[in-house]
Short mmCIF file of C-alpha atoms and ligand atoms in Angstrom, two decimals:
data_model
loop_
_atom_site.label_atom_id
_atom_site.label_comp_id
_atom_site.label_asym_id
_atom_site.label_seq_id
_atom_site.Cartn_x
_atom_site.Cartn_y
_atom_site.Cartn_z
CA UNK A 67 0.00 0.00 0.00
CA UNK A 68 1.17 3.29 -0.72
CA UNK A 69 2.13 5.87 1.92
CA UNK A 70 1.04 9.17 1.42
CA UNK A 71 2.34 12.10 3.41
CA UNK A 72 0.24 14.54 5.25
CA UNK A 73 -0.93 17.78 3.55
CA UNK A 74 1.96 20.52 4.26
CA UNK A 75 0.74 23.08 6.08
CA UNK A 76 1.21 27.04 5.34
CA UNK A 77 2.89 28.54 8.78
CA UNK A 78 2.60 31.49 7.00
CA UNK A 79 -1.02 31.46 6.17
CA UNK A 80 -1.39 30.22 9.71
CA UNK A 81 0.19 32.85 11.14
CA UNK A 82 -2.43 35.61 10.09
CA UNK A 83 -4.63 33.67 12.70
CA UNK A 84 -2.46 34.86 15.42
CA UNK A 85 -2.71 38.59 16.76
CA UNK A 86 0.18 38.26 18.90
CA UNK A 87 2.16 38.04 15.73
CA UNK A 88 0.88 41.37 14.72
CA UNK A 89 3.77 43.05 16.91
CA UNK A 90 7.60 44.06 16.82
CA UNK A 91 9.78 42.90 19.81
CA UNK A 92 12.43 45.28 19.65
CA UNK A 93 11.28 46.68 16.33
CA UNK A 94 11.81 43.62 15.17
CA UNK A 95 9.16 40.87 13.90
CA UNK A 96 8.30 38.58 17.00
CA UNK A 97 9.83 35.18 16.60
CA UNK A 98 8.34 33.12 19.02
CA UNK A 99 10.25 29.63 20.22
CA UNK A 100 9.26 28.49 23.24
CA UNK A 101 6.45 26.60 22.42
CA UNK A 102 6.53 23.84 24.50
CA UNK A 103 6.29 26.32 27.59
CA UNK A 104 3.21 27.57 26.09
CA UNK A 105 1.87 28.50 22.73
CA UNK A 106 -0.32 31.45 21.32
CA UNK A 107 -4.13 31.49 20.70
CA UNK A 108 -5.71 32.17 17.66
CA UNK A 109 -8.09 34.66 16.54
CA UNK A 110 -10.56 31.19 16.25
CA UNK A 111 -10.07 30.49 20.04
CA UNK A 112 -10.55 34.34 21.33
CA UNK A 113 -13.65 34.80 19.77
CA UNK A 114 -14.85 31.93 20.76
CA UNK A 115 -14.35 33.16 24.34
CA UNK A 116 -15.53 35.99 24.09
CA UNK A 117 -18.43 35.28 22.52
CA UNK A 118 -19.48 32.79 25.16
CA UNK A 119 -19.11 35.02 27.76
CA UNK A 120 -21.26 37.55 26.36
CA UNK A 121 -23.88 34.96 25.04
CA UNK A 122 -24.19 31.78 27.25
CA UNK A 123 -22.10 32.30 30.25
CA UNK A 124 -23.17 30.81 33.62
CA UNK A 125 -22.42 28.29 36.30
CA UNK A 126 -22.99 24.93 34.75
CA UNK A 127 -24.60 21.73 36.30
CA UNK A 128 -26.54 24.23 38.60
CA UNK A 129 -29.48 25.60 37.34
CA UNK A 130 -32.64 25.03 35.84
CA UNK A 131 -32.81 28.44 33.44
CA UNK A 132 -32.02 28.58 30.03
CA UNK A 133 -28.74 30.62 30.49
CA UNK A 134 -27.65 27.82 32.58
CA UNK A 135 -28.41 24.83 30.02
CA UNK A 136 -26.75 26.97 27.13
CA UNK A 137 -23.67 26.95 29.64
CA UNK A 138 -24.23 23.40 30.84
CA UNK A 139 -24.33 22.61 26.99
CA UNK A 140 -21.11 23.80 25.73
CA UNK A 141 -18.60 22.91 28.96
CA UNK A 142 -20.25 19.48 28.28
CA UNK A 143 -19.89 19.81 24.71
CA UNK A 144 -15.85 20.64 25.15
CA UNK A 145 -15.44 17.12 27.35
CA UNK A 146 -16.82 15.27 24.01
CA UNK A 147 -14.65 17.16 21.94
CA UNK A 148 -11.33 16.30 24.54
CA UNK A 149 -12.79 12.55 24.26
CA UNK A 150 -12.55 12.24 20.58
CA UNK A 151 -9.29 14.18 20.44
CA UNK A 152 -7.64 11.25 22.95
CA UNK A 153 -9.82 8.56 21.57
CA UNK A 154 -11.21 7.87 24.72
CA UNK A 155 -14.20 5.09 25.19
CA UNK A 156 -16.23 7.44 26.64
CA UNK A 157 -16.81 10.94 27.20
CA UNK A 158 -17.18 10.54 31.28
CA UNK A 159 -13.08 9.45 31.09
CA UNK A 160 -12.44 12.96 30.57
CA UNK A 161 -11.96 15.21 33.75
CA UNK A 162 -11.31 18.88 33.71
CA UNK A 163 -8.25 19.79 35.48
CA UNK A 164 -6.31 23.33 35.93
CA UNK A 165 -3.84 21.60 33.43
CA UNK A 166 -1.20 18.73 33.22
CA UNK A 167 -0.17 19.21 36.46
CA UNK A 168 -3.27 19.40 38.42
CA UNK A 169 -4.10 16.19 36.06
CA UNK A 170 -1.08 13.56 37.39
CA UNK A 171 -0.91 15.25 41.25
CA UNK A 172 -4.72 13.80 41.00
CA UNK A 173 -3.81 10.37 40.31
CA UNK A 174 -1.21 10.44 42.29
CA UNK A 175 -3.01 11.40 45.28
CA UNK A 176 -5.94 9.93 45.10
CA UNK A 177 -4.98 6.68 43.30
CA UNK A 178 -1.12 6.54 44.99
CA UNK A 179 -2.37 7.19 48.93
CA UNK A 180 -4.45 4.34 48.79
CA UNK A 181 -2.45 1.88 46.59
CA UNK A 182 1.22 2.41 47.74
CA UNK A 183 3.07 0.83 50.80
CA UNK A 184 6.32 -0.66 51.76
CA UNK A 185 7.37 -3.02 49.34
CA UNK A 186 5.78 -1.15 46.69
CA UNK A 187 8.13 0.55 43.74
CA UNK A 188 7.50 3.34 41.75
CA UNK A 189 8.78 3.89 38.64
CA UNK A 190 9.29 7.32 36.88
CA UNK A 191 12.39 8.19 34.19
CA UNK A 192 15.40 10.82 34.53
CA UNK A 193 13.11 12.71 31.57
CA UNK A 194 10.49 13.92 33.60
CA UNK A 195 8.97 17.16 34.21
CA UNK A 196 9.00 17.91 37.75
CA UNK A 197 4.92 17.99 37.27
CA UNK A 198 5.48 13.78 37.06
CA UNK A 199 8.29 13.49 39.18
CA UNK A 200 7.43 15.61 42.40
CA UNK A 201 3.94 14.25 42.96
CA UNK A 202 5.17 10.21 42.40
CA UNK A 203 9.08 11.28 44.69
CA UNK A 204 6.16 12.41 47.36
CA UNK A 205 3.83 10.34 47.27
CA UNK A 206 6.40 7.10 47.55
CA UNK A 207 7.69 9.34 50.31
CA UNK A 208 4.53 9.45 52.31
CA UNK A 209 3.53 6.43 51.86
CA UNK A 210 6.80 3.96 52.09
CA UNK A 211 7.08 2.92 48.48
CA UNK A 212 10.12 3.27 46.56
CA UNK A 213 11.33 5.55 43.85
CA UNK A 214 13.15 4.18 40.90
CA UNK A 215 14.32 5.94 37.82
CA UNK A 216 14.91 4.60 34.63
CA UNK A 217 18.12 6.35 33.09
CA UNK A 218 19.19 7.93 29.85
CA UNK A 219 21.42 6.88 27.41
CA UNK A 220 24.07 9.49 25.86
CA UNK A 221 21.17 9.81 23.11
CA UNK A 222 18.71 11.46 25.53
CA UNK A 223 16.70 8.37 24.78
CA UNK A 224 15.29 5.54 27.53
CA UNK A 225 17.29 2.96 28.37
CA UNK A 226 14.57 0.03 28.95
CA UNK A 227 17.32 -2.90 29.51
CA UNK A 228 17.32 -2.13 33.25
CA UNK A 229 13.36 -2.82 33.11
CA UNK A 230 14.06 -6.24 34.63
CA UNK A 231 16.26 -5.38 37.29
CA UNK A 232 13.50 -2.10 38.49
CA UNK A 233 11.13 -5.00 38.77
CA UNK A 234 13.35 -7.33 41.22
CA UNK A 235 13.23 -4.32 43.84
CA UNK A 236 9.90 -4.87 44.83
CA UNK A 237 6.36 -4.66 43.45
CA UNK A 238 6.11 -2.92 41.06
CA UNK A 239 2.87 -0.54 41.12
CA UNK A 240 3.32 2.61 38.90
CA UNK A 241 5.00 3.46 35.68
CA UNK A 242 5.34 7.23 34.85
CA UNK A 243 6.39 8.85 31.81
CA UNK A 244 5.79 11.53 29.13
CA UNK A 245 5.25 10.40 25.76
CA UNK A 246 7.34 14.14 24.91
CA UNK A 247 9.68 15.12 26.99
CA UNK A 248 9.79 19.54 26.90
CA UNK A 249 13.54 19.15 28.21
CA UNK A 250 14.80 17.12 24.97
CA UNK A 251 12.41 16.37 22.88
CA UNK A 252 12.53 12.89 22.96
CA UNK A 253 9.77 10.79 21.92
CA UNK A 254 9.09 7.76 24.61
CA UNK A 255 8.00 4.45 23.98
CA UNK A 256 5.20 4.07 25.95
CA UNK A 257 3.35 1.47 23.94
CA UNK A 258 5.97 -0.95 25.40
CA UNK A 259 6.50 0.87 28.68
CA UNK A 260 2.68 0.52 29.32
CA UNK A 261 2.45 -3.41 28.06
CA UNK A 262 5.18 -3.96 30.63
CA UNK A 263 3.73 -1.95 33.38
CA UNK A 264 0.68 -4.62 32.87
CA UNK A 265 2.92 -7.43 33.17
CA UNK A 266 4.28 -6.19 36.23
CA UNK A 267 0.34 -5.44 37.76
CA UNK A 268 1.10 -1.86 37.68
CA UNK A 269 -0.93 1.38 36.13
CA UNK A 270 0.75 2.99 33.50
CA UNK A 271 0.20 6.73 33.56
CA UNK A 272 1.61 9.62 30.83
CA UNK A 273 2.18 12.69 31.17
CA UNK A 274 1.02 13.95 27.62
CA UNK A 275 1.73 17.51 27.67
CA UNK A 276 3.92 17.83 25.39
CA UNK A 277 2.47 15.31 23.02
CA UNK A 278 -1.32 15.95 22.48
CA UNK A 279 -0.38 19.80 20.89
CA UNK A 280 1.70 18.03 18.40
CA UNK A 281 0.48 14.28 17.47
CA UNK A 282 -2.40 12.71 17.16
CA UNK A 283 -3.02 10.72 20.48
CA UNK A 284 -4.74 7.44 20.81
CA UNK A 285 -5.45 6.45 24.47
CA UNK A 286 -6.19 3.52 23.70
CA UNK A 287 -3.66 2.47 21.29
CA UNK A 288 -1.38 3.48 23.66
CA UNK A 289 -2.61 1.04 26.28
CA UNK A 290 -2.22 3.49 29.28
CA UNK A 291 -4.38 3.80 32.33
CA UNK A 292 -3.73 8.43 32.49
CA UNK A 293 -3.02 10.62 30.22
CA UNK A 294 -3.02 14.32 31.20
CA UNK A 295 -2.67 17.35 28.72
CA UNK A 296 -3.30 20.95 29.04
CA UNK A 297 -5.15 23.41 26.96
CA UNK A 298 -2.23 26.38 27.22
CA UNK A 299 0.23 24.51 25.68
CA UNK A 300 -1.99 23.64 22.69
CA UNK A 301 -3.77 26.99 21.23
CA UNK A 302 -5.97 27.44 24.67
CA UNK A 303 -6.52 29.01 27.68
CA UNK A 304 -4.57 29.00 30.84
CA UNK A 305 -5.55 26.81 33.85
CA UNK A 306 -7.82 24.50 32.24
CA UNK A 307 -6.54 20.82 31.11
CA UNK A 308 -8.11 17.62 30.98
CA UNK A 309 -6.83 13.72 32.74
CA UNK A 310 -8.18 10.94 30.66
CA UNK A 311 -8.67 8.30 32.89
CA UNK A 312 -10.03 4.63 32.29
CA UNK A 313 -13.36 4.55 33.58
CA UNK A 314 -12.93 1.54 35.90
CA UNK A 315 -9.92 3.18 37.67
CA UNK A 316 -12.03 6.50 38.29
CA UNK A 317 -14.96 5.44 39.35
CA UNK A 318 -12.83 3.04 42.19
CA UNK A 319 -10.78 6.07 43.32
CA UNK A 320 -11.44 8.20 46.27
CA UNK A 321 -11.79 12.32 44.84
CA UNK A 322 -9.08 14.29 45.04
CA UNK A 323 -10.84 17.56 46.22
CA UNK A 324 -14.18 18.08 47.94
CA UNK A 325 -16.84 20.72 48.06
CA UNK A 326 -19.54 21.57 45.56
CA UNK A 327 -20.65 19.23 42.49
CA UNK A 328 -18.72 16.38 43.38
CA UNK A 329 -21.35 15.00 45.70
CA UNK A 330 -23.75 12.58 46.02
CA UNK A 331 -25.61 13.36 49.04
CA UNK A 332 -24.07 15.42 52.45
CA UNK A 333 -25.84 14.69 55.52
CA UNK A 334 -24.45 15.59 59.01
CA UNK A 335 -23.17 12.16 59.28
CA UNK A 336 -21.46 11.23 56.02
CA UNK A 337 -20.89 12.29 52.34
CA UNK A 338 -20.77 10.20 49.33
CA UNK A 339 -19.45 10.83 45.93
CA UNK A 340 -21.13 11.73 43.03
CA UNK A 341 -20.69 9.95 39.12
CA UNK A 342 -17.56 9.74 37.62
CA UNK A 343 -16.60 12.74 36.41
CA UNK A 344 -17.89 15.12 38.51
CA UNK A 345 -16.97 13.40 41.64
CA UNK A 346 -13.67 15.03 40.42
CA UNK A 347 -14.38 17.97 39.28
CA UNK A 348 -15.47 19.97 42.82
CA UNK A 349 -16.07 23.86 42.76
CA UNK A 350 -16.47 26.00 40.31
CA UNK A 351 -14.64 24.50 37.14
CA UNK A 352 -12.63 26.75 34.04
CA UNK A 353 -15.84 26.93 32.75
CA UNK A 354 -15.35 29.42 29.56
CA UNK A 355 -11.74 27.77 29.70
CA UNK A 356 -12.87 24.80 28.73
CA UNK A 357 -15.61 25.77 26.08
CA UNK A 358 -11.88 27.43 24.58
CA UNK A 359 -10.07 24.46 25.22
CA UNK A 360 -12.96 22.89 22.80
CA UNK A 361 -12.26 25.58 20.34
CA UNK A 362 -8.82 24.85 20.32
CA UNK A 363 -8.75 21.10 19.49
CA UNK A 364 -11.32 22.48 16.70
CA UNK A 365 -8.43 24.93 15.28
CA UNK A 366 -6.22 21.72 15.77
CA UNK A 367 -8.28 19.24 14.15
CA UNK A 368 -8.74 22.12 11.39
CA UNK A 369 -5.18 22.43 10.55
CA UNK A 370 -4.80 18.62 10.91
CA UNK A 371 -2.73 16.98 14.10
CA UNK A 372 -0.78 14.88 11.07
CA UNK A 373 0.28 18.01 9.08
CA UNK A 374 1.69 19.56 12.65
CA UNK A 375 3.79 16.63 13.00
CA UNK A 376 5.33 16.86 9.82
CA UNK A 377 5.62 20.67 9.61
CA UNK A 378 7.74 20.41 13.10
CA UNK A 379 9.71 17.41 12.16
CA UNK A 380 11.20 19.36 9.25
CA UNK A 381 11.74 22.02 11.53
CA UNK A 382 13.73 19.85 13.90
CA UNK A 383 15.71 18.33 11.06
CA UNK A 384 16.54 22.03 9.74
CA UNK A 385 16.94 23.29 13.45
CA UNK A 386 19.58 20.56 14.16
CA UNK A 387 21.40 20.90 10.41
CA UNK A 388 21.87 25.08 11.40
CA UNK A 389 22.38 24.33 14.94
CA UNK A 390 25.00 22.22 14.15
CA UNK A 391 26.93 25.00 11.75
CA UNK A 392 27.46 27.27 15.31
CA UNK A 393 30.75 26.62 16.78
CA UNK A 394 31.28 25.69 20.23
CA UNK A 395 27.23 24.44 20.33
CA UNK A 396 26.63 21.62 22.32
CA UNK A 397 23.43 19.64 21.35
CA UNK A 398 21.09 17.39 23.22
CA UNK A 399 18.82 14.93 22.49
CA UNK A 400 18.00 12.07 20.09
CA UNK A 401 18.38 12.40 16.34
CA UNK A 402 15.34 14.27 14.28
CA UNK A 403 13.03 11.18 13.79
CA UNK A 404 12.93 10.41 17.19
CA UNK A 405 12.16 14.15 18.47
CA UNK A 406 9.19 16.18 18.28
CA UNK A 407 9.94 20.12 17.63
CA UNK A 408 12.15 20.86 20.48
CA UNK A 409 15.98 21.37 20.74
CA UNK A 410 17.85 21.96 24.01
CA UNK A 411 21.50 23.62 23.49
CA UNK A 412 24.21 25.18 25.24
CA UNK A 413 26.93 27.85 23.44
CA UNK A 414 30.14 27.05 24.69
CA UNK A 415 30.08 28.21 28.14
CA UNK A 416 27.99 31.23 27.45
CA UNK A 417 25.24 31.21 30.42
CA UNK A 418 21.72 30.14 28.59
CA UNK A 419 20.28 33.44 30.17
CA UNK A 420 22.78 35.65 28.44
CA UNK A 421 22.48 33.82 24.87
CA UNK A 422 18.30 34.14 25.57
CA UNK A 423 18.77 38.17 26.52
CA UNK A 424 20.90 38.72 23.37
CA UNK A 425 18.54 36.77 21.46
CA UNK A 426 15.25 38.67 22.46
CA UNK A 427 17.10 42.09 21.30
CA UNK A 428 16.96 39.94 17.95
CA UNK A 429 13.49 39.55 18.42
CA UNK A 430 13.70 35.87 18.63
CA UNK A 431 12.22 34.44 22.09
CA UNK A 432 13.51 30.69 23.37
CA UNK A 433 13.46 29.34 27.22
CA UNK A 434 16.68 29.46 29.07
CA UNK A 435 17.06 27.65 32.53
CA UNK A 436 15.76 23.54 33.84
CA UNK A 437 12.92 23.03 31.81
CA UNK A 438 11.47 22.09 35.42
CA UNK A 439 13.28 18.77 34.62
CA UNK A 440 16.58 19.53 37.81
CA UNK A 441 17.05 15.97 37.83
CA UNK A 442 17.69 15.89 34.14
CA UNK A 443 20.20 18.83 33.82
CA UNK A 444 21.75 17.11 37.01
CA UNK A 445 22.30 13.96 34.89
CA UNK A 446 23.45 16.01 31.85
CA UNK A 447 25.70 17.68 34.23
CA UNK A 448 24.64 21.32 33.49
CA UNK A 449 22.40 23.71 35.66
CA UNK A 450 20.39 24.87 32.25
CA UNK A 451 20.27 24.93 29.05
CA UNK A 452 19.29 26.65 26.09
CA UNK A 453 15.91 25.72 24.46
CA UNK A 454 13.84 26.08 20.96
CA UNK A 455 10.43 25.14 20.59
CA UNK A 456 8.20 25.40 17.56
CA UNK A 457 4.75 24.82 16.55
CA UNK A 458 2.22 25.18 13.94
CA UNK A 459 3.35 29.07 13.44
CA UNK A 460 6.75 28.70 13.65
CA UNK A 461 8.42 29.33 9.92
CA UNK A 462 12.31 28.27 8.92
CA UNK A 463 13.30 31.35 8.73
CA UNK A 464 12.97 32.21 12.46
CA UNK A 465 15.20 29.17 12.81
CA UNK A 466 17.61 31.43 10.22
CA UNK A 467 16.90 34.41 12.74
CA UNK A 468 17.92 31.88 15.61
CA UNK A 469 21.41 31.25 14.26
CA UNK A 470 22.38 34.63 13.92
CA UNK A 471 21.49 35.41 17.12
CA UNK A 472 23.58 32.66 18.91
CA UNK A 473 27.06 34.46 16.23
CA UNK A 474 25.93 37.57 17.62
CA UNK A 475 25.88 36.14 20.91
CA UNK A 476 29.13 34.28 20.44
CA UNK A 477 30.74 37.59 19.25
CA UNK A 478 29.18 39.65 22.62
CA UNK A 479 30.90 37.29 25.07
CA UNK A 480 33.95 36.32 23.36
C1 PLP B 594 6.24 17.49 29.87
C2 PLP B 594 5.45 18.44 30.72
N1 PLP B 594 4.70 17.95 31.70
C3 PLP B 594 3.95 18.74 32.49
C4 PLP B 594 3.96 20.10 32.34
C5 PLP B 594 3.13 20.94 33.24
O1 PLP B 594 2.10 21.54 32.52
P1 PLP B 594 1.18 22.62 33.23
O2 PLP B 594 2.09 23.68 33.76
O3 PLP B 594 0.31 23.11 32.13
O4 PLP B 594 0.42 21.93 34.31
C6 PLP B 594 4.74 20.67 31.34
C7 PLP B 594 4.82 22.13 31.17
O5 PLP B 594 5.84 22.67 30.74
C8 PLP B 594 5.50 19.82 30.50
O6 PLP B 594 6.26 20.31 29.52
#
């Protein structure tokens, strides 16, 4: 069968979507590469916002008037949307969280407390975001499990031959990892990670931040028990985000926070839980946050996840050929067909906050410092680097802007 490549999409078409774009930085035209940390919205997604404020706003699941069903309608509408994006069974897997973070310190609460004990081992990888690190290092903590890491190799890549030795420590109970990692890049195998998780009796939970903005994502196909994403770093809002969950696992878990919707019935005595997913969604939610966050994975699905994939894997391949002509640049991470549209770097021994201020005189705006990964730049030996992130807007030529900036830089601080 033949294999036909995804339509190419026009970052510079794409671009006109995107106010923020419509500025100089510097008197220069904004070139925005720190993606992964959090992307722009679109003219698609603001109006959408606004327009459902000043149409159909109210509290949802609350009241019986009109205004209240129209709001009801669309937050509700948004969790199908999320489902369909993820592939999920069902729409009730999806829970509305502030974002990714919010998403695994839920499962890791209210799934670890209960589950973990002595004997127990943990399993998380020297790639993660502190967001899947700190929750699982505490949580093992509290409860007397152990912590084990699976390492890098020199690639940036996992090193899954030590799989057999983790699972000799103990039981093992949990297996955390992001399918993207924002520090590197890499692209995990989780497929395999969350087949052997099974083996071992354990959940398998991913942190998907960095992967539903930029690939399609299949749940399902995946074989994981959690994946969480969030709506900022994919054309949304702020501080909403969404945990898939399989249904089984939800519905036996104690909630995570209490008060409002989340209940059943509260009588003096006792309170018990309401249907899977509001027993997890207490308070007020994000509610226009997450009628955006629908909008978004409709300017997504517009555009066409496959045709973001490819548009950012030639950027990483031309990011890592320029990269590469700088002297003294030090590059991490795994070769272009195993990395999604990020780039970490270091210039010589030029601190990464310098090389970003010189750059943003340029006009040309990339991260500089951990990445919120410390035990990753520990293992790389470093205390930051320099990162590049791109997305659906991003255009080769702001790679071209990159490299000058990191001469000019050279030439500052020779
Ligand atoms: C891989 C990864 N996981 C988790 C997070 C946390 O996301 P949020 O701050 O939206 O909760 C981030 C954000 O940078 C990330 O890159």
């Amino acid at each position: 069968m033949a294999v036909t490549s995804p339509p190419k999409l026009d970052a510079h078409k794409l671009r006109a979507d995107f106010p923020i774009f419509e500025q100089q930085i510097h008197g220069k035209p904004l070139a925005y590469l720190d993606s992964a940390v959090s992307t722009h919205k679109p003219r698609q997604v603001l109006e959408k916002l606004k327009d459902f404020y000043e149409t159909s706003y109210a509290n949802v699941h609350r009241g019986v008037y009109t205004l209240s069903e129209r709001s009801t309608a669309e937050y509700e509408g948004a969790r199908q949307k999320l489902a369909r994006f993820v592939n999920a069974p069902s729409d009730r897997e999806i829970v509305f969280v502030r974002g990714a973070t919010e998403g695994l310190n839920l499962v890791a609460y209210a799934w670890g407390l209960v589950n973990l004990g002595p004997g127990d081992v943990v399993v998380v990888t020297e790639l993660e975001h502190h967001s899947n690190f700190v929750p699982w290092q505490y949580i093992a903590g509290r409860t007397g499990a152990t912590l084990k890491m699976i390492e890098l190799d020199d690639n940036g890549e996992l090193d899954l031959s030590a799989l057999d030795s983790i699972a000799g420590e103990g039981r093992v109970k949990v297996v955390a990892n992001n399918l993207v990692s924002n520090a590197l890049g890499t692209i995990n195998p989780i497929e395999k990670l969350s087949a052997w998780a099974h083996d071992q009796g354990a959940i398998m939970v991913v942190d998907g931040a960095q992967a539903a903005p930029h690939k399609a994502v299949d749940v399902q196909a995946l074989g994981c028990d959690f994946f969480a994403f969030s709506a900022h770093k994919m054309c949304g809002p702020t501080s909403v985000g969404a945990l898939w969950g399989r249904l089984e696992l939800l519905e036996s878990m104690e909630p995570f926070n209490l008060g409002g919707h989340m209940i059943r019935k509260v009588t003096f005595e006792e309170t018990t839980w309401g249907e899977v997913p509001a027993k997890y969604e207490a308070g007020t939610q994000p509610i226009a946050e997450a009628v955006g966050f629908g909008a978004a994975v409709d300017y997504i699905n517009e555009v066409g996840l496959e045709s973001i994939e490819r548009h950012e894997h030639e950027l990483a391949v031309y990011a890592l050929d320029r990269l590469a002509e700088v002297p003294d640049i030090k590059l991490y991470g795994p070769p272009a067909d195993r990395r999604a549209g990020i780039v970490s770097f270091n210039l010589g021994d030029i601190h990464p906050h310098d090389v970003a201020q010189v750059l943003d005189l340029e006009g040309v705006a990339i991260r500089a410092g951990h990445h919120c990964c410390q035990p990753l730049m520990q293992k790389l030996g470093v205390a930051a680097t320099n990162r590049a992130s791109f997305y659906l807007y991003t255009l080769p030529e702001e790679i071209d802007r990159l490299v000058d900036g990191l001469n000019k830089a050279r030439k500052v601080f020779a």
